[in-house]
């Protein structure tokens, strides 16, 4: 550098540079070896020595006329840049450079005002370097505090959601236990209502009666029997749901799952929509808990019913379609309701997200359903149909490997082809 800048080599500057390099190596070693609490002192010492070595270069290369003198005001700025975490290095380097440049100027018999001017320039640069590094540290501290605060808020939110989830699960478990005992209470009187009804039917029809009266009585008895049978079926289905945790997953046919869910959903959908089932009996079996899957499907059907009722849709229709493709079986629950608004669609699977208000919705149906389906290796998606209404797709892997790639034909008595 001396050859390039000064036009000749210089032993003094070479020695200064070698000593400077040795100091930097010692500094690097000290930073690595010493405890963190020594860092400010070591960095300040390095800064003071660096400034001293630089001033030595200035001294050996012409003092006030040295080509390096113009760089002296940048030394405190450099120190602030290299050691931004502490004020000491910028201040130490700045004071050394200020006093050093003043001494150099006076030593070369420069005018005092000129020497003071230089000292003021280096002093101001020290002030700006210290101020800027202080501002940087403040900004960094504020940012890390904000990051900590954000992390703290996020973990508190997670905790609150977990708490609500647990409380809701406990509530559901209590309701389930209560429902199980209510169902037991209903079942007992139902058993004797059924047998008494059968007895009455036999007795009444054994009487000598006019044909018309006999016909009427028989119809009334049959209707009552059908009603009681329906109550029994619903109670037994609900009982199954309350016991479903004890069940292990096994091969199950989706057509049976749909039958289970449709029977229960019928109670909800009766006055709101027509339920169409288009699920081929030949759909490959999946490996899951039949009642759990029926619970998922029931959720989807009840949601469709709620949407149709809320939008007061005339001629409401809910369709369950089944299709097998590429080793996966898909059940689609479609309705001709208002569909899911675009701003709601990304959130429907969020825990506790509901648009139904606290009286009616818990916001748990879809999130629990997705969790259940994923447990069986499947997926649950929500979308809107191009022709209007919502479509929920429940996809599961088939239990046995299958090579079916086209939709299967429909099973007998289950509706039309898909
Ligand atoms: P909840 O039924 O208690 O509201 P869910 O998790 O089952 O909770 O549903 C979340 C939300 O998804 C509902 O509040 C509703 O806004 C929306 N949603 C679900 N199914 C449908 C559907 N078929 N049509 C329109 N919106 C639906």
Coordinates of C-alpha atoms and ligand atoms in Angstrom, one line a residue:
X1 CA 0.0 0.0 0.0
X2 CA 2.8 2.4 0.8
X3 CA 4.4 1.7 -2.6
X4 CA 1.1 2.4 -4.2
X5 CA 0.1 5.5 -2.1
X6 CA 3.5 7.0 -1.2
X7 CA 5.4 5.8 -4.2
X8 CA 8.1 4.2 -2.0
X9 CA 8.4 1.4 0.6
X10 CA 8.7 2.4 4.3
X11 CA 10.1 0.2 7.1
X12 CA 8.3 2.1 9.9
X13 CA 4.8 1.8 8.3
X14 CA 5.5 -1.9 7.5
X15 CA 6.4 -2.5 11.2
X16 CA 3.3 -0.5 12.3
X17 CA 1.1 -2.7 10.1
X18 CA 2.7 -5.9 11.4
X19 CA 2.2 -4.7 15.0
X20 CA -1.4 -3.8 14.1
X21 CA -2.0 -7.2 12.6
X22 CA -0.6 -8.9 15.7
X23 CA -2.9 -6.8 17.9
X24 CA -5.9 -7.8 15.8
X25 CA -5.0 -11.5 16.1
X26 CA -4.6 -11.1 19.9
X27 CA -8.0 -9.4 19.9
X28 CA -9.6 -12.2 18.0
X29 CA -8.1 -14.7 20.3
X30 CA -9.3 -12.8 23.4
X31 CA -12.8 -12.5 22.1
X32 CA -13.0 -16.2 21.5
X33 CA -11.4 -17.3 24.8
X34 CA -12.6 -14.7 27.4
X35 CA -16.0 -14.6 29.0
X36 CA -18.7 -12.5 27.4
X37 CA -18.6 -9.9 30.2
X38 CA -15.1 -9.0 29.2
X39 CA -16.2 -8.2 25.6
X40 CA -16.9 -4.4 26.1
X41 CA -13.5 -3.8 27.7
X42 CA -11.6 -5.9 25.1
X43 CA -13.5 -4.2 22.2
X44 CA -12.8 -0.8 23.7
X45 CA -9.1 -1.6 24.1
X46 CA -9.0 -2.9 20.5
X47 CA -10.6 0.3 19.3
X48 CA -8.2 2.5 21.2
X49 CA -5.2 0.5 19.9
X50 CA -6.6 0.5 16.3
X51 CA -6.9 4.3 16.4
X52 CA -3.4 4.5 17.8
X53 CA -2.0 2.3 15.0
X54 CA -3.8 4.4 12.4
X55 CA -2.4 7.6 13.9
X56 CA 1.0 6.1 13.8
X57 CA 0.6 5.4 10.1
X58 CA -0.4 9.1 9.7
X59 CA 2.6 10.1 11.7
X60 CA 5.1 8.0 9.7
X61 CA 3.6 9.1 6.3
X62 CA 3.9 12.8 6.6
X63 CA 1.9 13.9 9.7
X64 CA -0.4 16.8 8.7
X65 CA 0.5 16.2 5.0
X66 CA 0.0 12.4 5.2
X67 CA -2.5 11.1 2.6
X68 CA -4.1 9.1 5.4
X69 CA -5.0 12.1 7.5
X70 CA -8.3 12.6 5.8
X71 CA -9.4 9.2 6.9
X72 CA -9.0 10.0 10.7
X73 CA -12.5 11.3 11.1
X74 CA -13.9 8.0 9.8
X75 CA -12.1 6.0 12.5
X76 CA -14.9 6.4 15.3
X77 CA -17.5 5.6 12.7
X78 CA -15.7 2.4 11.7
X79 CA -15.4 1.5 15.4
X80 CA -19.2 2.0 15.9
X81 CA -19.9 -0.1 12.9
X82 CA -17.6 -2.9 13.9
X83 CA -18.7 -3.0 17.6
X84 CA -22.4 -1.8 17.4
X85 CA -23.4 -3.6 20.7
X86 CA -21.5 -1.2 23.0
X87 CA -20.8 2.5 23.1
X88 CA -17.3 2.1 24.6
X89 CA -15.4 1.2 21.4
X90 CA -16.8 4.2 19.5
X91 CA -16.0 6.6 22.4
X92 CA -12.6 5.1 23.1
X93 CA -11.6 5.1 19.4
X94 CA -13.1 8.6 19.0
X95 CA -11.2 10.2 22.0
X96 CA -8.0 8.6 20.9
X97 CA -8.4 9.8 17.3
X98 CA -9.4 13.3 18.5
X99 CA -6.5 13.8 20.9
X100 CA -4.1 12.1 18.4
X101 CA -5.0 14.3 15.5
X102 CA -4.8 17.4 17.7
X103 CA -1.3 16.3 18.9
X104 CA -0.1 15.5 15.4
X105 CA -1.2 18.9 14.1
X106 CA 0.4 20.8 17.0
X107 CA 3.5 18.7 16.7
X108 CA 4.0 19.7 13.1
X109 CA 3.6 23.3 14.1
X110 CA 0.4 23.7 12.3
X111 CA -1.8 26.7 13.3
X112 CA -3.7 26.1 16.6
X113 CA -7.1 27.0 15.0
X114 CA -6.4 24.6 12.2
X115 CA -5.4 21.8 14.7
X116 CA -8.5 22.6 16.8
X117 CA -10.7 22.4 13.6
X118 CA -9.4 18.9 12.9
X119 CA -9.9 17.9 16.5
X120 CA -13.5 19.2 16.4
X121 CA -14.2 17.3 13.1
X122 CA -13.0 14.0 14.6
X123 CA -14.8 14.8 17.9
X124 CA -18.1 15.4 16.0
X125 CA -17.7 12.2 14.1
X126 CA -17.2 10.5 17.5
X127 CA -20.4 12.0 18.8
X128 CA -22.4 10.9 15.7
X129 CA -21.0 7.4 15.8
X130 CA -21.8 7.1 19.5
X131 CA -25.3 8.5 18.9
X132 CA -26.1 6.3 15.9
X133 CA -24.9 3.1 17.6
X134 CA -27.0 4.0 20.6
X135 CA -30.1 4.4 18.4
X136 CA -29.3 1.1 16.7
X137 CA -29.1 -0.6 20.1
X138 CA -32.4 0.9 21.2
X139 CA -34.1 -0.2 18.0
X140 CA -32.7 -3.7 18.4
X141 CA -33.8 -3.9 22.1
X142 CA -37.3 -2.7 21.1
X143 CA -37.5 -5.3 18.4
X144 CA -36.4 -8.1 20.6
X145 CA -38.8 -7.0 23.3
X146 CA -41.6 -6.9 20.7
X147 CA -40.6 -10.4 19.5
X148 CA -40.7 -11.7 23.1
X149 CA -44.0 -10.0 23.7
X150 CA -45.4 -11.6 20.5
X151 CA -44.2 -15.0 21.6
X152 CA -45.6 -14.5 25.0
X153 CA -49.0 -13.5 23.6
X154 CA -49.0 -16.4 21.2
X155 CA -48.3 -18.9 23.9
X156 CA -51.0 -17.3 26.1
X157 CA -53.5 -17.6 23.2
X158 CA -52.6 -21.2 22.7
X159 CA -53.1 -21.9 26.3
X160 CA -56.5 -20.2 26.3
X161 CA -57.6 -22.2 23.3
X162 CA -56.3 -25.5 24.9
X163 CA -58.2 -24.5 28.0
X164 CA -61.4 -23.9 26.2
X165 CA -61.0 -27.1 24.2
X166 CA -60.5 -29.1 27.3
X167 CA -63.5 -27.4 29.0
X168 CA -65.6 -28.1 25.9
X169 CA -64.5 -31.7 25.7
X170 CA -65.3 -32.2 29.4
X171 CA -68.7 -30.7 28.8
X172 CA -69.3 -32.9 25.8
X173 CA -68.2 -36.0 27.8
X174 CA -70.6 -35.0 30.6
X175 CA -73.4 -34.5 28.1
X176 CA -72.5 -37.8 26.5
X177 CA -72.7 -39.6 29.9
X178 CA -76.0 -37.8 30.7
X179 CA -77.4 -38.7 27.3
X180 CA -76.4 -42.4 27.8
X181 CA -78.3 -42.5 31.1
X182 CA -81.3 -40.7 29.6
X183 CA -81.3 -43.2 26.7
X184 CA -81.3 -46.0 29.2
X185 CA -84.3 -44.5 31.0
X186 CA -86.1 -44.2 27.7
X187 CA -85.3 -47.7 26.6
X188 CA -86.9 -49.4 29.6
X189 CA -90.4 -47.9 29.2
X190 CA -90.0 -48.2 25.5
X191 CA -89.6 -52.0 25.8
X192 CA -92.9 -52.4 27.7
X193 CA -94.7 -49.9 25.4
X194 CA -93.6 -52.1 22.5
X195 CA -94.7 -55.4 24.1
X196 CA -97.9 -53.9 25.4
X197 CA -98.6 -52.6 21.9
X198 CA -98.1 -56.0 20.4
X199 CA -100.3 -57.5 23.0
X200 CA -103.1 -54.9 22.4
X201 CA -102.8 -55.4 18.7
X202 CA -103.3 -59.1 19.0
X203 CA -106.1 -58.7 21.5
X204 CA -108.0 -56.0 19.7
X205 CA -107.7 -57.6 16.3
X206 CA -109.0 -60.9 17.8
X207 CA -112.3 -59.2 18.6
X208 CA -115.3 -59.4 16.4
X209 CA -115.3 -56.0 14.8
X210 CA -116.8 -54.4 11.7
X211 CA -114.4 -54.6 8.8
X212 CA -114.0 -50.8 8.5
X213 CA -113.3 -50.4 12.2
X214 CA -110.8 -53.4 12.2
X215 CA -109.0 -51.8 9.2
X216 CA -108.8 -48.4 10.9
X217 CA -107.6 -50.0 14.2
X218 CA -105.0 -52.0 12.4
X219 CA -103.6 -49.0 10.6
X220 CA -103.5 -47.0 13.9
X221 CA -101.7 -49.9 15.6
X222 CA -99.2 -50.3 12.7
X223 CA -98.5 -46.6 12.6
X224 CA -97.9 -46.5 16.4
X225 CA -95.7 -49.6 16.1
X226 CA -93.6 -47.8 13.3
X227 CA -93.3 -44.7 15.5
X228 CA -92.2 -46.7 18.5
X229 CA -89.7 -48.7 16.3
X230 CA -88.3 -45.4 15.1
X231 CA -87.8 -44.1 18.6
X232 CA -86.1 -47.4 19.5
X233 CA -83.8 -47.1 16.5
X234 CA -82.8 -43.5 17.2
X235 CA -82.2 -44.3 20.9
X236 CA -80.0 -47.3 19.9
X237 CA -78.1 -45.1 17.4
X238 CA -77.5 -42.4 20.0
X239 CA -76.4 -45.1 22.5
X240 CA -73.9 -46.3 19.9
X241 CA -72.5 -42.8 19.6
X242 CA -72.0 -42.4 23.3
X243 CA -70.1 -45.7 23.4
X244 CA -67.9 -45.1 20.4
X245 CA -64.6 -44.5 22.2
X246 CA -64.5 -48.2 23.2
X247 CA -64.6 -49.2 19.5
X248 CA -61.4 -50.2 17.6
X249 CA -61.1 -49.3 14.0
X250 CA -61.8 -52.1 11.5
X251 CA -62.8 -52.5 7.8
X252 CA -66.0 -50.7 7.2
X253 CA -68.2 -50.1 4.3
X254 CA -69.0 -46.4 3.6
X255 CA -72.5 -47.3 2.5
X256 CA -73.2 -48.6 6.0
X257 CA -71.7 -45.5 7.5
X258 CA -73.9 -43.3 5.3
X259 CA -77.0 -45.4 6.3
X260 CA -76.2 -44.9 10.0
X261 CA -75.7 -41.2 9.7
X262 CA -78.6 -40.6 7.3
X263 CA -81.0 -42.3 9.7
X264 CA -80.0 -39.9 12.5
X265 CA -79.7 -36.9 10.2
X266 CA -83.2 -37.6 8.9
X267 CA -84.6 -36.3 12.2
X268 CA -82.9 -32.9 11.6
X269 CA -83.4 -32.7 7.9
X270 CA -87.0 -33.9 7.7
X271 CA -88.6 -30.4 7.6
X272 CA -85.7 -28.6 5.9
X273 CA -84.4 -30.7 3.0
X274 CA -84.7 -33.9 0.9
X275 CA -81.8 -36.2 1.6
X276 CA -80.5 -38.1 -1.5
X277 CA -78.0 -40.9 -1.0
X278 CA -75.9 -41.9 -4.0
X279 CA -73.4 -44.2 -2.5
X280 CA -72.6 -47.5 -4.3
X281 CA -72.7 -50.5 -2.0
X282 CA -69.6 -51.8 -3.9
X283 CA -67.4 -49.0 -2.8
X284 CA -64.1 -50.4 -1.4
X285 CA -63.9 -50.7 2.4
X286 CA -61.9 -48.3 4.5
X287 CA -60.2 -48.9 7.8
X288 CA -61.9 -46.8 10.4
X289 CA -64.3 -46.8 13.3
X290 CA -67.8 -47.0 11.8
X291 CA -69.5 -44.9 14.4
X292 CA -66.8 -42.2 14.3
X293 CA -67.2 -41.8 10.6
X294 CA -71.0 -41.8 11.0
X295 CA -70.5 -39.0 13.5
X296 CA -68.4 -37.0 11.0
X297 CA -71.0 -37.5 8.3
X298 CA -73.8 -36.6 10.7
X299 CA -72.0 -33.3 11.5
X300 CA -71.8 -32.5 7.8
X301 CA -75.4 -33.3 7.2
X302 CA -76.6 -31.3 10.2
X303 CA -74.4 -28.3 9.0
X304 CA -76.1 -28.6 5.6
X305 CA -79.5 -28.6 7.2
X306 CA -78.6 -25.6 9.4
X307 CA -77.4 -23.6 6.3
X308 CA -80.6 -24.4 4.4
X309 CA -82.8 -23.5 7.3
X310 CA -80.9 -20.3 8.0
X311 CA -81.2 -19.2 4.4
X312 CA -84.9 -20.3 4.3
X313 CA -84.2 -22.2 1.1
X314 CA -87.3 -23.6 -0.6
X315 CA -86.9 -27.1 -2.0
X316 CA -83.7 -27.7 0.0
X317 CA -81.7 -30.8 -1.1
X318 CA -78.7 -32.5 0.5
X319 CA -76.9 -35.2 -1.5
X320 CA -74.3 -37.7 -0.3
X321 CA -72.3 -39.1 -3.2
X322 CA -69.6 -41.8 -3.0
X323 CA -66.9 -42.4 -5.5
X324 CA -63.7 -44.5 -5.5
X325 CA -60.7 -43.3 -7.4
X326 CA -57.0 -44.2 -7.4
X327 CA -56.9 -46.0 -4.0
X328 CA -59.0 -43.4 -2.3
X329 CA -62.7 -43.3 -1.5
X330 CA -64.5 -40.0 -1.4
X331 CA -67.8 -39.1 0.2
X332 CA -69.2 -35.7 -0.9
X333 CA -71.9 -34.0 1.1
X334 CA -73.5 -31.3 -1.1
X335 CA -76.3 -28.9 -0.5
X336 CA -78.1 -26.3 -2.5
X337 CA -78.0 -23.7 0.3
X338 CA -76.2 -20.3 0.2
X339 CA -72.7 -21.9 0.2
X340 CA -69.8 -20.8 2.5
X341 CA -68.9 -17.1 2.1
X342 CA -65.3 -16.7 0.7
X343 CA -64.2 -14.9 3.9
X344 CA -65.5 -17.8 6.1
X345 CA -64.2 -20.7 3.9
X346 CA -60.5 -20.6 5.1
X347 CA -61.7 -20.6 8.8
X348 CA -64.4 -23.3 8.9
X349 CA -62.0 -25.9 10.3
X350 CA -60.7 -23.6 13.0
X351 CA -61.5 -24.7 16.5
X352 CA -64.4 -22.7 18.0
X353 CA -65.1 -20.9 14.7
X354 CA -68.8 -20.6 14.1
X355 CA -71.2 -18.2 12.3
X356 CA -74.2 -19.6 14.1
X357 CA -74.0 -17.6 17.4
X358 CA -73.3 -19.1 20.8
X359 CA -76.8 -20.5 21.2
X360 CA -76.6 -22.8 18.2
X361 CA -73.0 -23.4 17.2
X362 CA -70.0 -24.5 19.1
X363 CA -67.6 -24.2 16.2
X364 CA -66.2 -27.7 17.1
X365 CA -68.1 -29.8 14.5
X366 CA -65.8 -29.4 11.6
X367 CA -62.5 -29.2 13.5
X368 CA -63.2 -32.4 15.4
X369 CA -64.5 -34.0 12.2
X370 CA -61.2 -33.2 10.4
X371 CA -59.2 -34.5 13.4
X372 CA -61.1 -37.8 13.3
X373 CA -60.8 -38.2 9.5
X374 CA -57.0 -37.5 9.7
X375 CA -56.7 -40.1 12.4
X376 CA -57.8 -42.7 9.8
X377 CA -55.3 -41.3 7.2
X378 CA -58.0 -39.3 5.4
X379 CA -58.7 -35.6 4.6
X380 CA -61.7 -33.4 4.9
X381 CA -62.1 -30.4 2.6
X382 CA -64.7 -27.7 2.2
X383 CA -65.5 -25.9 -1.1
X384 CA -68.4 -24.2 -2.9
X385 CA -70.1 -25.8 -5.8
X386 CA -70.0 -23.8 -9.0
X387 CA -73.8 -24.1 -9.3
X388 CA -74.2 -22.8 -5.7
X389 CA -74.2 -24.4 -2.3
X390 CA -71.5 -26.0 -0.2
X391 CA -69.6 -29.3 -0.8
X392 CA -67.7 -31.1 2.0
X393 CA -65.4 -33.8 0.7
X394 CA -64.3 -36.6 3.0
X395 CA -61.5 -38.7 1.4
X396 CA -60.1 -41.9 2.9
X397 CA -57.6 -44.5 1.7
X398 CA -59.1 -47.8 0.8
X399 CA -58.3 -50.6 3.1
X400 CA -57.3 -53.2 0.6
X401 CA -55.2 -52.0 -2.4
X402 CA -57.4 -51.3 -5.4
X403 CA -56.8 -50.5 -9.0
X404 CA -60.1 -48.8 -9.6
X405 CA -59.6 -45.5 -11.4
X406 CA -63.1 -44.7 -12.6
X407 CA -66.1 -44.0 -10.5
X408 CA -67.9 -47.2 -9.6
X409 CA -71.4 -48.0 -10.8
X410 CA -74.2 -47.7 -8.2
X411 CA -75.3 -50.5 -6.0
X412 CA -78.9 -51.7 -6.3
X413 CA -81.6 -49.7 -4.6
X414 CA -79.2 -46.9 -3.6
X415 CA -80.0 -44.3 -6.2
X416 CA -78.6 -43.1 -9.5
X417 CA -75.1 -43.5 -11.0
X418 CA -72.3 -40.9 -10.2
Ligands
LIG1 P1 -70.8 -25.0 14.1 O1 -71.7 -26.0 13.3 O2 -71.0 -25.2 15.6 O3 -70.9 -23.6 13.7 P2 -68.8 -26.3 12.6 O4 -67.3 -26.4 12.8 O5 -69.5 -27.5 12.3 O6 -69.3 -25.5 13.8 O7 -69.0 -25.3 11.4 C1 -68.2 -24.1 11.3 C2 -68.9 -23.1 10.3 O8 -68.8 -23.6 9.0 C3 -70.4 -22.9 10.5 O9 -70.7 -22.0 11.6 C4 -70.8 -22.4 9.1 O10 -70.6 -21.0 9.0 C5 -69.8 -23.1 8.2 N1 -70.5 -24.2 7.5 C6 -70.3 -25.5 7.7 N2 -71.0 -26.2 6.8 C7 -71.7 -25.4 6.0 C8 -72.6 -25.5 4.9 N3 -73.0 -26.7 4.4 N4 -73.0 -24.3 4.3 C9 -72.6 -23.1 4.7 N5 -71.8 -22.9 5.8 C10 -71.3 -24.0 6.4

